[in-house]
XYZ file of C-alpha atoms in Angstrom:
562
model
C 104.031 199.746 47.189
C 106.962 202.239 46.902
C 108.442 200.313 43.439
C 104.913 199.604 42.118
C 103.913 203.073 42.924
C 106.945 205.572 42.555
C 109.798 203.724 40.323
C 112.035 205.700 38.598
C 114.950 204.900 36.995
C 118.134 207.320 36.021
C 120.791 206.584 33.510
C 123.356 208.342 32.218
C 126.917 207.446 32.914
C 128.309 211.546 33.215
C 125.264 212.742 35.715
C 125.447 209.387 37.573
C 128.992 209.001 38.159
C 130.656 212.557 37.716
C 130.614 215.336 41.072
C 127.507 217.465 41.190
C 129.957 220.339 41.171
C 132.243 219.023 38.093
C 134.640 221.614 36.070
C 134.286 220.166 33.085
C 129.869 221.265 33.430
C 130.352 224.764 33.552
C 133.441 224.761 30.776
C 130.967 222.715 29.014
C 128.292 225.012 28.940
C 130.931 227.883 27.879
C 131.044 226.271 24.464
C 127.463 225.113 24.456
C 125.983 228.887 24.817
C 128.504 230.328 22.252
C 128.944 227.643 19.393
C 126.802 225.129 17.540
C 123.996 226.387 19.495
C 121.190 225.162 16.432
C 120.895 223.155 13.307
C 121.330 226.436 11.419
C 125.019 227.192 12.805
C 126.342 224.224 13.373
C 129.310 222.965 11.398
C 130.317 219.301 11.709
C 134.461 220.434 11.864
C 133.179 222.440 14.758
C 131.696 219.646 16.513
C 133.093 220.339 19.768
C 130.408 218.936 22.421
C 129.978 215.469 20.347
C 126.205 216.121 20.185
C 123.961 212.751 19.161
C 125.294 211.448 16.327
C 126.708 207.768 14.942
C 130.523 207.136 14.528
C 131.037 204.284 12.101
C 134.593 202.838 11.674
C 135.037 201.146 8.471
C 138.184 198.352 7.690
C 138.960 195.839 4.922
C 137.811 192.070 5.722
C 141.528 191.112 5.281
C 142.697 193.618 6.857
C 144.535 195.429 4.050
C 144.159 198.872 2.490
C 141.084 200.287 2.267
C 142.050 202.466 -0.952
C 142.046 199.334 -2.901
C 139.588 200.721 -5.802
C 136.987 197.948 -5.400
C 137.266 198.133 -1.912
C 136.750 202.164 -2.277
C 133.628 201.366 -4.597
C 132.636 199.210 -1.889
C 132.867 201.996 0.749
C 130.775 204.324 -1.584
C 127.899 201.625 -1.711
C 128.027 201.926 2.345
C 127.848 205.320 1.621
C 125.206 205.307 -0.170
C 122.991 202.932 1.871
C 123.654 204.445 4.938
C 122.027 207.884 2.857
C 119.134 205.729 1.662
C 118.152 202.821 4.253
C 114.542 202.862 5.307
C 114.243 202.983 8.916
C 111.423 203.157 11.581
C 111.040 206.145 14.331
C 109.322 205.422 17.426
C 106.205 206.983 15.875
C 105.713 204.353 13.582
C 107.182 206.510 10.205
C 109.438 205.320 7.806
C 112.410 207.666 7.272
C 115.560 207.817 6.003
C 119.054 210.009 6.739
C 118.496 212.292 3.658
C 114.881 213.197 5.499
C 116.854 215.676 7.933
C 120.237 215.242 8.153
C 122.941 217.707 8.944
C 125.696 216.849 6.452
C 126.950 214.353 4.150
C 130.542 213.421 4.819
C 131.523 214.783 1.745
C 135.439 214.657 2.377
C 135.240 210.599 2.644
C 132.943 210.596 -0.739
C 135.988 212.886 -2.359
C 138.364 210.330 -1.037
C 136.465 207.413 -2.128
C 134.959 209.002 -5.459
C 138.841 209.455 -6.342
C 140.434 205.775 -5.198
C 137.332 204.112 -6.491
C 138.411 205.693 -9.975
C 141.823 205.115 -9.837
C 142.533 208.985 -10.157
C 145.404 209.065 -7.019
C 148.152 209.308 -8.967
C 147.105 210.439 -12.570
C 144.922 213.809 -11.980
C 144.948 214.039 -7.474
C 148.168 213.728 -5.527
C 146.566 213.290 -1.846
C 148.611 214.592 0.748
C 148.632 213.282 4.520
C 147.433 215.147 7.085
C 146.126 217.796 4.952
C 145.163 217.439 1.471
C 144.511 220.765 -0.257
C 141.824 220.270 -3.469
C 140.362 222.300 -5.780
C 137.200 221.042 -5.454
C 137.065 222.261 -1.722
C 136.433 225.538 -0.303
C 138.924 224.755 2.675
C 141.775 222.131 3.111
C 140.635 219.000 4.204
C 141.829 217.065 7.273
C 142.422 213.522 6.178
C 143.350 212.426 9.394
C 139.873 212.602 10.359
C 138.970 210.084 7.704
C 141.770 207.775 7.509
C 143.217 205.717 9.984
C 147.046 204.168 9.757
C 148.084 206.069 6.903
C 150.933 205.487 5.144
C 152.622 208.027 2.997
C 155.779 208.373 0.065
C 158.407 211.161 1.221
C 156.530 213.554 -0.349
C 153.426 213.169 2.103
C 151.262 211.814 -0.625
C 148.878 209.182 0.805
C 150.181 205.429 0.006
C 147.905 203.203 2.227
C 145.222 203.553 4.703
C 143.423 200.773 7.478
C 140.155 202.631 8.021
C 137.649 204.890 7.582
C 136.407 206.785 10.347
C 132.385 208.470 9.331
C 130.188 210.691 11.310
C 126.360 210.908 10.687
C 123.940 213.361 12.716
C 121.161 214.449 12.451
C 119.050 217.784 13.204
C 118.537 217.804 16.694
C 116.534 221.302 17.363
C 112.875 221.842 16.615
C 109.525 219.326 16.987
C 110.482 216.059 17.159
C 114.126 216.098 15.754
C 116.029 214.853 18.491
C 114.087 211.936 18.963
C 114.332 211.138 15.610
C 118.027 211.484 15.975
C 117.995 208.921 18.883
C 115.964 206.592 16.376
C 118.485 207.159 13.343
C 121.133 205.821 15.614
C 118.996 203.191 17.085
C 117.652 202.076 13.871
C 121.422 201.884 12.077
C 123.008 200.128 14.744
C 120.552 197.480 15.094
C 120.850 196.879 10.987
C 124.633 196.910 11.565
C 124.635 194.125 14.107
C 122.473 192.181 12.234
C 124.926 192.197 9.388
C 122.649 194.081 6.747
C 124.901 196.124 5.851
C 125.772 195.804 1.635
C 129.197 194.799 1.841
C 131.358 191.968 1.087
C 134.883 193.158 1.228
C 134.172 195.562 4.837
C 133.184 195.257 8.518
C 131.431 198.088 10.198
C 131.662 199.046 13.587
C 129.268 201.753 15.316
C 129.625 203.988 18.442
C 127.008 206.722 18.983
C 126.042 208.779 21.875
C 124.074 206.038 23.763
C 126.211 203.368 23.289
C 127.462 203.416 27.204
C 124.125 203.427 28.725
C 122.335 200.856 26.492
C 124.925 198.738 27.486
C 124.783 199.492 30.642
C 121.069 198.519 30.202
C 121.461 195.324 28.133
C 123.903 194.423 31.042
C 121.922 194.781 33.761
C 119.064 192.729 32.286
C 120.799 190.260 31.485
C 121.940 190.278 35.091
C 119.109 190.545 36.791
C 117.039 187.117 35.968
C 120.531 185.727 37.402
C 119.198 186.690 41.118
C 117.062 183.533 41.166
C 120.063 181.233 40.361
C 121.994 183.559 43.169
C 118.716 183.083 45.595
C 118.328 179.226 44.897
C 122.070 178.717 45.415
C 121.978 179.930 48.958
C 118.585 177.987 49.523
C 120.507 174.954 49.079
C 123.125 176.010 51.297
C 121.371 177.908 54.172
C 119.109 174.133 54.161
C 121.935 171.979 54.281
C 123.998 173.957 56.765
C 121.171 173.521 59.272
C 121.291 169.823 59.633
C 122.809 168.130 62.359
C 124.173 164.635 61.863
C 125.033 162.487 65.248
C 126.224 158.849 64.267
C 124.157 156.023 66.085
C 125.182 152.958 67.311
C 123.170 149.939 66.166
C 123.247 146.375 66.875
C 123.404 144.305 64.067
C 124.448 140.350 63.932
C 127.891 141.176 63.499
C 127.987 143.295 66.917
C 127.629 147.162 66.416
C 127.707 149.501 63.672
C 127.475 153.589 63.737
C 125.300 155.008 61.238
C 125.035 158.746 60.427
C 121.626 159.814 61.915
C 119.789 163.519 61.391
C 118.693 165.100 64.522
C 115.366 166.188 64.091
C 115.575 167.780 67.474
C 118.636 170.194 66.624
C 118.280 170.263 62.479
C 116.270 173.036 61.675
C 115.572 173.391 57.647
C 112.747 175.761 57.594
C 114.909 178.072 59.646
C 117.593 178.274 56.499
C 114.447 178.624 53.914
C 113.006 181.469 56.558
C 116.532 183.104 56.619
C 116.967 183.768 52.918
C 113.532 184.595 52.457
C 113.535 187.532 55.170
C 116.427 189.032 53.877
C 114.622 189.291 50.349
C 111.786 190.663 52.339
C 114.132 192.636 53.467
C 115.821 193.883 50.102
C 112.301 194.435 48.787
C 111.066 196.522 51.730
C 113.950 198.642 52.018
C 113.826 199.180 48.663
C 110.237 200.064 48.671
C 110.471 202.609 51.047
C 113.570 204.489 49.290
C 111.232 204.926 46.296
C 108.413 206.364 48.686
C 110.545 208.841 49.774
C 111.319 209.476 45.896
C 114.791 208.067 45.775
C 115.422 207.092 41.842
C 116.909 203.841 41.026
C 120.528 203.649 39.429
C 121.928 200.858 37.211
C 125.071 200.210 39.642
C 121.779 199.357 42.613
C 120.868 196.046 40.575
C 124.429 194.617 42.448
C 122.780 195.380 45.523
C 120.683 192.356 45.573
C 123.431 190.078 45.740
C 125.472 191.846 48.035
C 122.788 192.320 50.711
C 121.073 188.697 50.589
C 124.852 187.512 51.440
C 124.925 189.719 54.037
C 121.271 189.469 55.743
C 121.837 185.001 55.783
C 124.549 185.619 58.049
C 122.082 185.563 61.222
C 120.206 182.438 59.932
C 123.738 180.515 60.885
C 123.766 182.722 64.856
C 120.291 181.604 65.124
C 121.144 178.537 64.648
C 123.974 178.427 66.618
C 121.972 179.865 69.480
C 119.689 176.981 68.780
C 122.308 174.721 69.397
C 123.648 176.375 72.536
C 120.332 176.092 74.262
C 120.128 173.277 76.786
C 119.269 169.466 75.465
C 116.977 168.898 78.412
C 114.504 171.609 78.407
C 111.291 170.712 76.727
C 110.938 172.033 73.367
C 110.398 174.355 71.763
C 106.432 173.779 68.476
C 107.290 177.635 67.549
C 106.133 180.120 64.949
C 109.003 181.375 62.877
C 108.751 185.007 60.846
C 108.876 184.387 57.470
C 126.799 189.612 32.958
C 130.920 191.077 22.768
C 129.942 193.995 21.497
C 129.800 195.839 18.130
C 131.020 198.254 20.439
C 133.831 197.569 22.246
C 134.939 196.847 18.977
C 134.623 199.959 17.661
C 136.681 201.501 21.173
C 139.403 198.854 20.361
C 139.602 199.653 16.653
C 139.630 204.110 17.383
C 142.728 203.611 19.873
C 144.734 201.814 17.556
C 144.095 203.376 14.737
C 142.562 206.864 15.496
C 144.720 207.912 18.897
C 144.702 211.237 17.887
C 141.236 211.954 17.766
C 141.207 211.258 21.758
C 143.683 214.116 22.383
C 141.650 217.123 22.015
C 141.566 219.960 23.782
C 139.404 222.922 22.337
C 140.060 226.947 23.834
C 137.561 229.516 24.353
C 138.640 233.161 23.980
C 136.410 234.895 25.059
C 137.898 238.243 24.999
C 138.902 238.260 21.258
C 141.152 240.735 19.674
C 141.017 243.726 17.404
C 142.342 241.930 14.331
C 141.974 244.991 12.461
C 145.020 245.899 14.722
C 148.308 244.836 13.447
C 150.176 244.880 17.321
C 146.728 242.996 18.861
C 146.901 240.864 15.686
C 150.597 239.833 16.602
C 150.821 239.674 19.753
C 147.428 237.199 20.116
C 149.707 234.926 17.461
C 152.272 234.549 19.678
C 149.671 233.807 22.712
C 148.629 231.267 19.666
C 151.947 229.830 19.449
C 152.771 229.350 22.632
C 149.708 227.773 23.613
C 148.596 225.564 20.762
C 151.982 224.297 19.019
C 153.968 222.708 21.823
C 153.590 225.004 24.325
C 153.973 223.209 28.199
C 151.122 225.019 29.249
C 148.988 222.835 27.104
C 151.007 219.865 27.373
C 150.291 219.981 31.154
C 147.046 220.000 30.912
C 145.913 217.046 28.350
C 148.012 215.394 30.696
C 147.050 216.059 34.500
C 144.403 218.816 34.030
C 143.280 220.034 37.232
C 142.114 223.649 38.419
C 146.104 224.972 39.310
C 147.092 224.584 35.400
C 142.690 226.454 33.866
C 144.394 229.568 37.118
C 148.250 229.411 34.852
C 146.149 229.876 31.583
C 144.381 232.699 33.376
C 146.891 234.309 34.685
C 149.732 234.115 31.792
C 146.916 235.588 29.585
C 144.198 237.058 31.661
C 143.345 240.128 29.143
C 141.960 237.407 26.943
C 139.546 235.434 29.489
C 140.613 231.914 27.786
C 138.689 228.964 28.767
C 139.753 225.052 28.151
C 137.365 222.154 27.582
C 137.756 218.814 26.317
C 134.842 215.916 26.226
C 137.594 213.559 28.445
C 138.023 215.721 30.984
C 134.377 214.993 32.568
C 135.931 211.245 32.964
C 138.997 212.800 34.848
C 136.738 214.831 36.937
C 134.942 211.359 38.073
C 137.897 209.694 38.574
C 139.622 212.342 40.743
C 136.745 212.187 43.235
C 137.147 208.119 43.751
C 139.981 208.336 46.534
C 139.024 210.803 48.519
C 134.998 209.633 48.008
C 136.284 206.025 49.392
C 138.772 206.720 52.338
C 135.481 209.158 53.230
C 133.452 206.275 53.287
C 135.705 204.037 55.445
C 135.974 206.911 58.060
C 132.622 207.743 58.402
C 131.778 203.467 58.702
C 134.439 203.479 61.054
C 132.907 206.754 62.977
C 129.051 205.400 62.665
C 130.363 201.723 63.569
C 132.222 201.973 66.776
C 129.497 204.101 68.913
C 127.010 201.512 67.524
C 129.218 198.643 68.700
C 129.342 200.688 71.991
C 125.599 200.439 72.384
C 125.136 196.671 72.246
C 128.592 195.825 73.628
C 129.469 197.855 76.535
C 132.776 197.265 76.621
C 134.878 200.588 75.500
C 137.929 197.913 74.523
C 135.706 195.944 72.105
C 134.585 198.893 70.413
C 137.431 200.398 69.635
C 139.519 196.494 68.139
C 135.734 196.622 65.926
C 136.732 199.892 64.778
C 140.607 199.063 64.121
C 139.315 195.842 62.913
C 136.925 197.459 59.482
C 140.134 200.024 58.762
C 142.215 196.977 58.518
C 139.728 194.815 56.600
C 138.756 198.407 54.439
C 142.628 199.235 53.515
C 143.541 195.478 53.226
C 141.050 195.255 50.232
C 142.318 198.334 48.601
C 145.929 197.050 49.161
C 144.980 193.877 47.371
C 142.935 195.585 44.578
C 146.570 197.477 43.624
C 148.586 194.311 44.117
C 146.318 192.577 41.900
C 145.973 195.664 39.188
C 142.346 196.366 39.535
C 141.651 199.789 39.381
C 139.363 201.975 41.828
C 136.132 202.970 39.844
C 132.820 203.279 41.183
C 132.139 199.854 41.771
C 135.303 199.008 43.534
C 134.669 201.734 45.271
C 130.954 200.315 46.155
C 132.785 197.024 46.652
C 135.688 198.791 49.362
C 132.135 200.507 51.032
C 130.571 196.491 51.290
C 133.682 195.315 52.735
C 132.684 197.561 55.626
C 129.578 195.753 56.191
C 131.261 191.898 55.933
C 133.862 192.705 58.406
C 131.857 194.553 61.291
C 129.082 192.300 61.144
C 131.830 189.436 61.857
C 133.936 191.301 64.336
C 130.872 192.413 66.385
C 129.680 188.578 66.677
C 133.231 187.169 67.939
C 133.389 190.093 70.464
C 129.845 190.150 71.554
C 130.124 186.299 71.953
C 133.639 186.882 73.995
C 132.538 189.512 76.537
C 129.427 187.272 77.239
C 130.851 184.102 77.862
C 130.620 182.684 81.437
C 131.633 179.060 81.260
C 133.861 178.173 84.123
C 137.320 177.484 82.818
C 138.888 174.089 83.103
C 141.436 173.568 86.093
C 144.874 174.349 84.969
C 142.977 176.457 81.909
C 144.140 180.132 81.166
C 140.944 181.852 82.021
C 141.043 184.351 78.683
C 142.378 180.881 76.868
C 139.384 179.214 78.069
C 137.181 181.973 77.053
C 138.259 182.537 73.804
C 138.041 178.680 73.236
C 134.592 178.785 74.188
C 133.686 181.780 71.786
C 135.459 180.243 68.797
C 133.468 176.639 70.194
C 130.581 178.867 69.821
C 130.523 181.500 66.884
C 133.427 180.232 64.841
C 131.504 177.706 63.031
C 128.387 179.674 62.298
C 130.824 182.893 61.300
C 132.621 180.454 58.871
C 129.568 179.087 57.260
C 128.533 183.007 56.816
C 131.741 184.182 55.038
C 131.220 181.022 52.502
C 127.457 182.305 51.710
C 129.500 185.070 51.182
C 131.567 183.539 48.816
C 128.986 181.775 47.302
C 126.623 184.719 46.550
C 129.413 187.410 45.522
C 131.554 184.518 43.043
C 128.075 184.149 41.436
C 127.699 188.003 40.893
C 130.719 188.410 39.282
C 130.137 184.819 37.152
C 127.255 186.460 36.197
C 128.827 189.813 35.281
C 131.669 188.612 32.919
């Protein structure tokens, strides 16, 4: 009733994954309340929140220059249908960019308008990185534009790779944003269908979206997978309960052994019953988060597989205390309870050939100068200096940025209030939180665990080995992970927290198993040898077959996901 009643789902990769106490949200907010607050004063050079908008990155098909002149005509008729396409909002209107849009890249049109002509070297001589035209009321920055240019050793441009374009639209007022969102939508979707008016050029698109409609388009495609993951362990959990004894039959010959199944011991409704409760279980659980208004996150569709793996585990104890029961006792009729993208493309292409435009770092002053006041006017150019062109203050922090280097800004120039931000740094806020979140996690499993493993095994010893037992399993898995180069992001970190689960429910079973053993050992027998003997006899095979379901159900996942 709770998911048919109360589900709600959140994306958004920065709220979901980034500290609700984040640096980068209130630096953010210093440049969102002072600049580029509406449609009125905004100014694409000035861009510096990367509001919704579409990035397009535009290279030859052979993978020359792009300044060829027909393939610079070509780029203009991209241009211009980009400008011009008919597209559909989510109100059913047709539209097009030119009905609201913000601006018009008019520095690649120059560009192209001049290559396309063959004017380069006869009336323009186009410098690299700033080209300085009559025709513009500021210098333009080409390496905004262009990607692997090439110059002469007079700077003027020789060869480029790519284009890089930016179209947004007007995102304040009735209706505008969402007809932003559609814009984006609408283009993207025409891209990958390879609509697009060229012959000579591939297109490749990144807007603001683009991580959590993949995120989306990954997660259904992941989801219908569960059944495959469900009938999978089916098969197992029913084969894993049959017990084969091998017969001895009289034939003319003299004897043979055939394998028999022993109805008596085999129990295949159990397995069914085992996999089924645990989805019961998944589902209920579930349900009764959403009651208590818990929202669903894209990382939870893992959960699934990860928890049916888990909850089979005591279909193979059961069994095994099945099996341990005497032979001779009447039985017992019983009643048991029921993973290429445009996009990643597009990331590819911008780090190769546009590094530069992920090195930004944009400063607030907030306490500005009297300009009119030649000393003031001076000494805030040296601050200038100093800070922006190769100063190691600002080297320091595109590099490690953390909260000691925004207190040295402060204090070298506190009369001026300065204030950093840069759109990476929310992704190096998230990422500094992932140690510290995870060896949390294994202490308080490890704190939770061993009191609970006090309460059903009263044995202080036992307890404590349990506890040692996850902090080895816990740190073992992160020691792999680094041995094996996999990074610690949210879901290894989800994956470390799981590992928690796999190796106390095992651990608890071998020393519940071991402290309540009372067979008599065998004369001549080591006591503790002849109890552990009987534990393994006991839980070894049943723990064995769980860790393969294990296997079986995680391997799938992560078939699924790549």
């Amino acid at each position: 009733m709770g998911i048919i009643l109360n589900f709600k789902i959140v994306r958004g990769v920065n709220y979901l994954y980034a500290p609700l106490n984040a640096t980068w949200k209130s630096e953010e907010a210093v440049f969102g309340e002072n600049w580029a607050k509406d449609d009125e004063h905004f100014y694409p050079g000035k861009d510096i929140l990367r509001r919704q908008g579409i990035y397009l990155i535009v290279n030859s098909k052979d993978g020359g220059d792009i300044l060829r002149q027909d393939h610079a005509k070509d780029f203009l008729g991209v241009l211009e249908w980009i400008s011009s396409v008919k597209l559909i909002s989510s109100a059913g209107r047709i539209f097009t960019y030119k009905d609201n849009d913000c601006f018009s890249n008019t520095h690649a049109k120059l560009l192209a308008d001049i290559y396309s002509k063959n004017h380069q070297n006869s009336m323009f001589n186009i410098t690299y990185p700033i080209y300085r035209s009559t025709y513009a009321t500021e210098p333009i920055d080409i390496s905004k534009v262009l990607g692997n240019v090439t110059t002469d050793e007079r700077g003027n441009v020789m060869s480029a790779s790519a284009w890089m374009i930016l179209y947004q639209l007007k995102a304040f007022g009735p209706g505008k944003g969402q007809l932003s969102k559609d814009f984006e939508d609408g283009l993207a979707e025409k891209i990958q269908k390879g609509e697009t008016p060229s012959e000579l050029l591939n297109l490749y698109y990144f807007h603001s979206a683009t991580f959590d409609e993949e995120l989306e388009k990954e997660n259904r495609r992941l989801t219908p997978k569960f059944s495959i993951t469900f009938s999978v362990l089916i098969v197992f959990a029913i084969l894993s309960t049959f017990t084969i004894k091998f017969l001895t039959f009289k034939t003319e010959n003299g004897t043979s052994k055939y394998p028999v199944i022993d109805w008596v011991l085999s129990k295949p409704l159990l397995g069914i019953c085992g996999v089924l409760v645990t989805l019961c279980a998944i589902i209920s659980s579930t349900g009764m988060l959403m009651l208590f208004n818990v929202t669903f996150v894209d990382m939870c569709t893992v959960m699934p597989f990860l928890s049916l793996t888990i909850g089979i585990d005591d279909t193979f104890l059961m069994l095994a205390a099945w099996h341990e029961t005497n032979r001779n006792l009447p039985y017992e009729l019983i009643n048991i309870v029921q993973e290429s993208s445009a996009s990643r493309v597009f990331l590819e292409v911008r780090q190769k050939l546009f590094p530069e435009d992920t090195k930004i770092m944009d400063i607030a002053i907030m306490y500005s100068p009297n300009f009119t006041n030649s000393e003031e006017r001076f000494e805030f150019l040296e601050v200038l200096i100093n800070v922006v062109f190769g100063g190691k203050e600002l080297d320091a922090i595109l590099v490690f940025r953390n909260a000691e280097i925004f207190e040295t800004l402060t204090s070298l120039h506190p009369k001026y209030n300065l204030t950093t931000y840069s759109p990476l740094w929310n992704i190096a806020d998230e990422y500094d939180i992932m140690w510290p979140q995870t060896i949390q996690d294994i202490y308080i499993s490890i704190a939770v665990m061993i009191p609970v493993a006090l309460l059903f095994i009263p044995q202080p010893l036992c307890s404590v080995i349990i506890g040692l037992n996850i902090a080895s399993i816990a740190f073992g898995v992160i020691g792999t992970m680094s041995f094996l180069g996999v990074s610690l992001d949210a879901t290894s970190m989800i994956t470390v927290a799981m590992s928690v689960g796999f190796s106390v429910d095992f651990a608890a079973h071998v020393s519940y198993a071991y402290m309540t053993e009372s067979k008599p050992a065998k004369p001549g027998v080591s006591p503790i040898f002849s109890r552990f003997c009987h534990t393994l006899g006991t839980v070894g095979w049943p723990v064995t077959q769980a860790s393969v379901s294990v296997l079986l159900g995680i391997g799938r996942m992560f078939v699924n996901h790549n």
